[in-house]
Amino acid sequence: MPRKKFTRRAALHVGLGAAAGAVAGKAFAASPRQEEECATPHQTEGPFFPKKDQLDKDADMTLIDGQSTTALGEVILIKGTVIDESLSPVAGAIVDAWQANTHGRYHHEDDPNPAPEDPNFQGWAKLKTDEDGSFGIRTIVPGAYPVNETWWRPPHIHFKVAKRGYHELTTQMYFDGNELNPRDQLLQELTPDEQARLVVGFRSSPDEDQPRVGNLVLMIKKVAQG
């Protein structure tokens, strides 16, 4: 039986880039300005959060456990970290990530998009951050899809982060340079500074055979103790 090449353990050790690592490595009380600069904007969960559980929700969404055919589309790596208001890493946070396939269709029974399904795309990952607050996901660049006759959503990936004692965060990650970003109604509701925290640039790997890599920082806030 084929086994997945990118395990959760491998995902958690892909390492953060310098920018994300520098933020996560801080362990002090952040100033209000620093907190504001790193705060992650909330965005809608959308209608396609998975309603049914699935056996395979690990860090590699490009290959379903027990299958040998990989998902269609450009493979990418997302190296992320979860921090709190003091810019300290949050260990043990649960991170859900879900997205459309390369054709712009979700693996969800309510998606009306007539675009093709990809039976080899996992579509949903559920992870836990390590002691450094880091996580990693191997996935593909999702396709755009129509909301109505005048609005196409740009490629994006949904994230939900939760941990006891913290406010749950739901947001979306976008791809830098996509031509649909400036016309997306949800993204354009945010200020330019807020957009910058959700729009991720992907850099090429020194190894031409390896996927492009992007860094994502997500901030969750502690619940006030009354």
CSV table of C-alpha atoms in Angstrom, one decimal:
chain,number,residue,atom,x,y,z
A,1,MET,CA,0.0,0.0,0.0
A,2,PRO,CA,1.5,3.4,-0.9
A,3,ARG,CA,2.5,5.6,2.0
A,4,LYS,CA,2.5,9.3,2.1
A,5,LYS,CA,5.9,11.0,1.5
A,6,PHE,CA,5.2,14.1,3.5
A,7,THR,CA,4.2,13.2,7.1
A,8,ARG,CA,3.0,15.4,9.8
A,9,ARG,CA,6.4,15.1,11.5
A,10,ALA,CA,8.1,16.2,8.3
A,11,ALA,CA,5.7,19.1,8.0
A,12,LEU,CA,6.5,20.3,11.5
A,13,HIS,CA,10.2,20.3,10.8
A,14,VAL,CA,10.3,22.0,7.4
A,15,GLY,CA,11.3,25.1,9.4
A,16,LEU,CA,10.1,28.7,9.3
A,17,GLY,CA,11.6,31.3,7.0
A,18,ALA,CA,13.6,34.1,8.5
A,19,ALA,CA,10.7,36.6,8.7
A,20,ALA,CA,8.3,34.2,10.4
A,21,GLY,CA,11.0,32.7,12.6
A,22,ALA,CA,12.0,36.2,13.8
A,23,VAL,CA,8.4,37.0,14.9
A,24,ALA,CA,7.8,33.6,16.5
A,25,GLY,CA,11.1,33.7,18.4
A,26,LYS,CA,10.2,36.8,20.4
A,27,ALA,CA,9.2,36.2,24.0
A,28,PHE,CA,8.3,39.6,25.5
A,29,ALA,CA,5.3,41.8,26.0
A,30,ALA,CA,4.7,43.4,22.6
A,31,SER,CA,3.9,47.0,22.4
A,32,PRO,CA,0.4,47.9,21.1
A,33,ARG,CA,2.0,49.0,17.8
A,34,GLN,CA,3.8,45.6,17.4
A,35,GLU,CA,0.6,43.7,18.2
A,36,GLU,CA,-1.3,45.8,15.7
A,37,GLU,CA,1.3,45.2,13.0
A,38,CYS,CA,1.1,41.4,13.5
A,39,ALA,CA,-2.6,41.0,14.2
A,40,THR,CA,-4.3,38.5,11.8
A,41,PRO,CA,-7.6,39.8,10.3
A,42,HIS,CA,-10.6,37.7,10.7
A,43,GLN,CA,-12.4,36.5,7.5
A,44,THR,CA,-15.4,34.5,6.8
A,45,GLU,CA,-15.3,30.7,7.2
A,46,GLY,CA,-17.2,30.4,3.9
A,47,PRO,CA,-19.9,27.8,3.1
A,48,PHE,CA,-17.5,24.9,2.4
A,49,PHE,CA,-15.9,24.0,5.7
A,50,PRO,CA,-16.1,20.2,5.7
A,51,LYS,CA,-19.3,18.8,7.2
A,52,LYS,CA,-18.2,15.2,7.1
A,53,ASP,CA,-15.1,13.8,8.8
A,54,GLN,CA,-12.5,12.0,6.6
A,55,LEU,CA,-9.8,9.5,7.5
A,56,ASP,CA,-6.9,11.4,6.0
A,57,LYS,CA,-6.4,14.9,7.3
A,58,ASP,CA,-2.6,15.0,7.6
A,59,ALA,CA,-0.2,17.7,6.5
A,60,ASP,CA,0.1,16.4,2.9
A,61,MET,CA,-3.0,17.3,1.0
A,62,THR,CA,-1.4,16.3,-2.4
A,63,LEU,CA,-1.6,12.5,-1.7
A,64,ILE,CA,-4.4,10.6,0.0
A,65,ASP,CA,-3.2,7.8,2.3
A,66,GLY,CA,-3.4,4.5,0.6
A,67,GLN,CA,-3.5,5.9,-3.0
A,68,SER,CA,-0.6,6.3,-5.4
A,69,THR,CA,-1.8,9.1,-7.7
A,70,THR,CA,-1.1,12.7,-6.5
A,71,ALA,CA,-3.4,15.6,-6.8
A,72,LEU,CA,-3.4,17.8,-9.9
A,73,GLY,CA,-1.9,21.3,-9.8
A,74,GLU,CA,1.2,23.1,-8.7
A,75,VAL,CA,2.6,21.7,-5.4
A,76,ILE,CA,3.6,24.3,-2.8
A,77,LEU,CA,4.8,24.3,0.8
A,78,ILE,CA,3.3,26.5,3.5
A,79,LYS,CA,5.5,27.1,6.5
A,80,GLY,CA,3.4,28.7,9.3
A,81,THR,CA,3.6,29.7,12.9
A,82,VAL,CA,1.0,30.7,15.4
A,83,ILE,CA,1.8,33.5,17.9
A,84,ASP,CA,-0.1,35.4,20.6
A,85,GLU,CA,-0.3,39.1,21.4
A,86,SER,CA,3.2,39.1,23.0
A,87,LEU,CA,4.6,37.6,19.7
A,88,SER,CA,5.4,34.4,21.6
A,89,PRO,CA,4.8,31.1,19.8
A,90,VAL,CA,1.7,29.1,20.8
A,91,ALA,CA,2.3,25.4,21.1
A,92,GLY,CA,-0.5,22.8,20.8
A,93,ALA,CA,-2.9,25.0,18.8
A,94,ILE,CA,-5.2,23.1,16.4
A,95,VAL,CA,-4.9,24.4,12.8
A,96,ASP,CA,-7.6,23.5,10.2
A,97,ALA,CA,-6.8,24.3,6.6
A,98,TRP,CA,-9.2,23.6,3.7
A,99,GLN,CA,-9.4,24.8,0.1
A,100,ALA,CA,-10.6,24.2,-3.4
A,101,ASN,CA,-8.7,21.9,-5.8
A,102,THR,CA,-6.8,23.1,-8.9
A,103,HIS,CA,-10.0,23.6,-10.8
A,104,GLY,CA,-11.6,25.8,-8.1
A,105,ARG,CA,-14.0,23.1,-6.7
A,106,TYR,CA,-14.2,22.1,-3.1
A,107,HIS,CA,-14.7,18.5,-2.0
A,108,HIS,CA,-18.0,19.4,-0.4
A,109,GLU,CA,-21.5,18.3,-1.2
A,110,ASP,CA,-22.9,21.8,-1.3
A,111,ASP,CA,-20.4,23.3,-3.8
A,112,PRO,CA,-22.5,24.2,-6.9
A,113,ASN,CA,-19.3,24.8,-9.1
A,114,PRO,CA,-19.5,22.5,-12.2
A,115,ALA,CA,-15.7,22.4,-12.3
A,116,PRO,CA,-14.2,18.9,-12.2
A,117,GLU,CA,-13.5,17.2,-8.9
A,118,ASP,CA,-10.1,15.7,-8.1
A,119,PRO,CA,-10.5,12.4,-6.3
A,120,ASN,CA,-6.8,12.5,-5.5
A,121,PHE,CA,-6.8,15.8,-3.6
A,122,GLN,CA,-7.3,15.6,0.2
A,123,GLY,CA,-8.7,19.2,0.5
A,124,TRP,CA,-8.5,19.4,4.3
A,125,ALA,CA,-5.7,19.2,6.8
A,126,LYS,CA,-6.0,19.2,10.6
A,127,LEU,CA,-2.7,19.8,12.4
A,128,LYS,CA,-1.3,20.8,15.8
A,129,THR,CA,1.5,23.3,16.2
A,130,ASP,CA,4.7,22.1,17.8
A,131,GLU,CA,6.6,23.5,20.7
A,132,ASP,CA,7.8,26.4,18.5
A,133,GLY,CA,4.2,27.2,17.4
A,134,SER,CA,5.1,26.0,13.9
A,135,PHE,CA,3.2,23.9,11.4
A,136,GLY,CA,3.7,22.9,7.8
A,137,ILE,CA,1.4,22.0,4.9
A,138,ARG,CA,2.1,20.5,1.5
A,139,THR,CA,-0.7,21.3,-0.9
A,140,ILE,CA,-1.5,22.7,-4.3
A,141,VAL,CA,-2.3,26.2,-5.5
A,142,PRO,CA,-6.2,26.3,-5.5
A,143,GLY,CA,-8.1,27.4,-8.6
A,144,ALA,CA,-10.3,30.5,-8.7
A,145,TYR,CA,-14.1,30.1,-8.9
A,146,PRO,CA,-17.2,32.2,-9.6
A,147,VAL,CA,-19.4,33.5,-6.9
A,148,ASN,CA,-21.7,35.2,-9.3
A,149,GLU,CA,-21.7,36.6,-12.9
A,150,THR,CA,-19.3,39.5,-11.9
A,151,TRP,CA,-17.3,38.1,-9.0
A,152,TRP,CA,-14.6,35.4,-9.1
A,153,ARG,CA,-12.8,34.6,-5.9
A,154,PRO,CA,-9.0,34.5,-6.3
A,155,PRO,CA,-7.1,31.4,-5.2
A,156,HIS,CA,-7.1,31.3,-1.4
A,157,ILE,CA,-6.8,28.8,1.5
A,158,HIS,CA,-9.0,28.9,4.6
A,159,PHE,CA,-7.4,28.6,8.1
A,160,LYS,CA,-9.0,28.1,11.5
A,161,VAL,CA,-6.9,28.2,14.6
A,162,ALA,CA,-8.1,27.2,18.1
A,163,LYS,CA,-6.7,26.5,21.5
A,164,ARG,CA,-8.3,26.5,25.0
A,165,GLY,CA,-7.9,29.9,26.6
A,166,TYR,CA,-7.6,31.7,23.2
A,167,HIS,CA,-10.2,33.3,20.9
A,168,GLU,CA,-10.7,31.2,17.8
A,169,LEU,CA,-9.3,32.7,14.6
A,170,THR,CA,-10.8,32.1,11.2
A,171,THR,CA,-9.1,33.7,8.2
A,172,GLN,CA,-7.9,33.2,4.6
A,173,MET,CA,-4.5,33.2,2.9
A,174,TYR,CA,-4.1,34.7,-0.6
A,175,PHE,CA,-1.4,34.4,-3.2
A,176,ASP,CA,0.7,37.5,-4.0
A,177,GLY,CA,0.5,38.8,-7.5
A,178,ASN,CA,-2.8,37.1,-8.5
A,179,GLU,CA,-4.8,39.3,-10.9
A,180,LEU,CA,-8.0,38.6,-9.1
A,181,ASN,CA,-6.9,39.9,-5.7
A,182,PRO,CA,-7.6,43.7,-6.4
A,183,ARG,CA,-11.2,42.8,-7.4
A,184,ASP,CA,-12.0,40.4,-4.6
A,185,GLN,CA,-14.8,41.8,-2.4
A,186,LEU,CA,-13.6,40.0,0.8
A,187,LEU,CA,-10.0,40.9,0.4
A,188,GLN,CA,-10.7,44.5,-0.5
A,189,GLU,CA,-12.8,44.9,2.7
A,190,LEU,CA,-9.4,45.0,4.5
A,191,THR,CA,-6.9,47.8,4.8
A,192,PRO,CA,-3.7,47.6,2.9
A,193,ASP,CA,-1.8,46.7,6.1
A,194,GLU,CA,-4.4,44.0,6.9
A,195,GLN,CA,-4.1,42.6,3.3
A,196,ALA,CA,-0.4,42.4,3.7
A,197,ARG,CA,-0.8,39.9,6.6
A,198,LEU,CA,-2.9,37.6,4.5
A,199,VAL,CA,-1.3,37.9,1.0
A,200,VAL,CA,1.7,35.5,0.9
A,201,GLY,CA,4.6,35.5,-1.6
A,202,PHE,CA,6.0,32.1,-2.6
A,203,ARG,CA,9.7,31.8,-3.3
A,204,SER,CA,11.4,29.2,-5.4
A,205,SER,CA,13.5,26.5,-3.7
A,206,PRO,CA,17.2,26.3,-4.5
A,207,ASP,CA,16.5,22.8,-5.5
A,208,GLU,CA,14.5,23.0,-8.8
A,209,ASP,CA,12.8,19.7,-8.0
A,210,GLN,CA,11.3,21.1,-4.8
A,211,PRO,CA,8.0,23.1,-4.5
A,212,ARG,CA,7.8,26.9,-4.0
A,213,VAL,CA,7.6,27.9,-0.3
A,214,GLY,CA,5.6,30.6,1.5
A,215,ASN,CA,5.6,31.7,5.1
A,216,LEU,CA,2.4,32.5,7.0
A,217,VAL,CA,2.1,34.0,10.6
A,218,LEU,CA,-1.3,33.7,12.4
A,219,MET,CA,-1.9,35.6,15.7
A,220,ILE,CA,-4.5,34.3,18.2
A,221,LYS,CA,-5.5,36.4,21.2
A,222,LYS,CA,-5.9,35.1,24.8
A,223,VAL,CA,-9.3,35.2,26.4
A,224,ALA,CA,-9.4,37.9,29.1
A,225,GLN,CA,-9.5,36.5,32.6
A,226,GLY,CA,-12.4,38.1,34.5
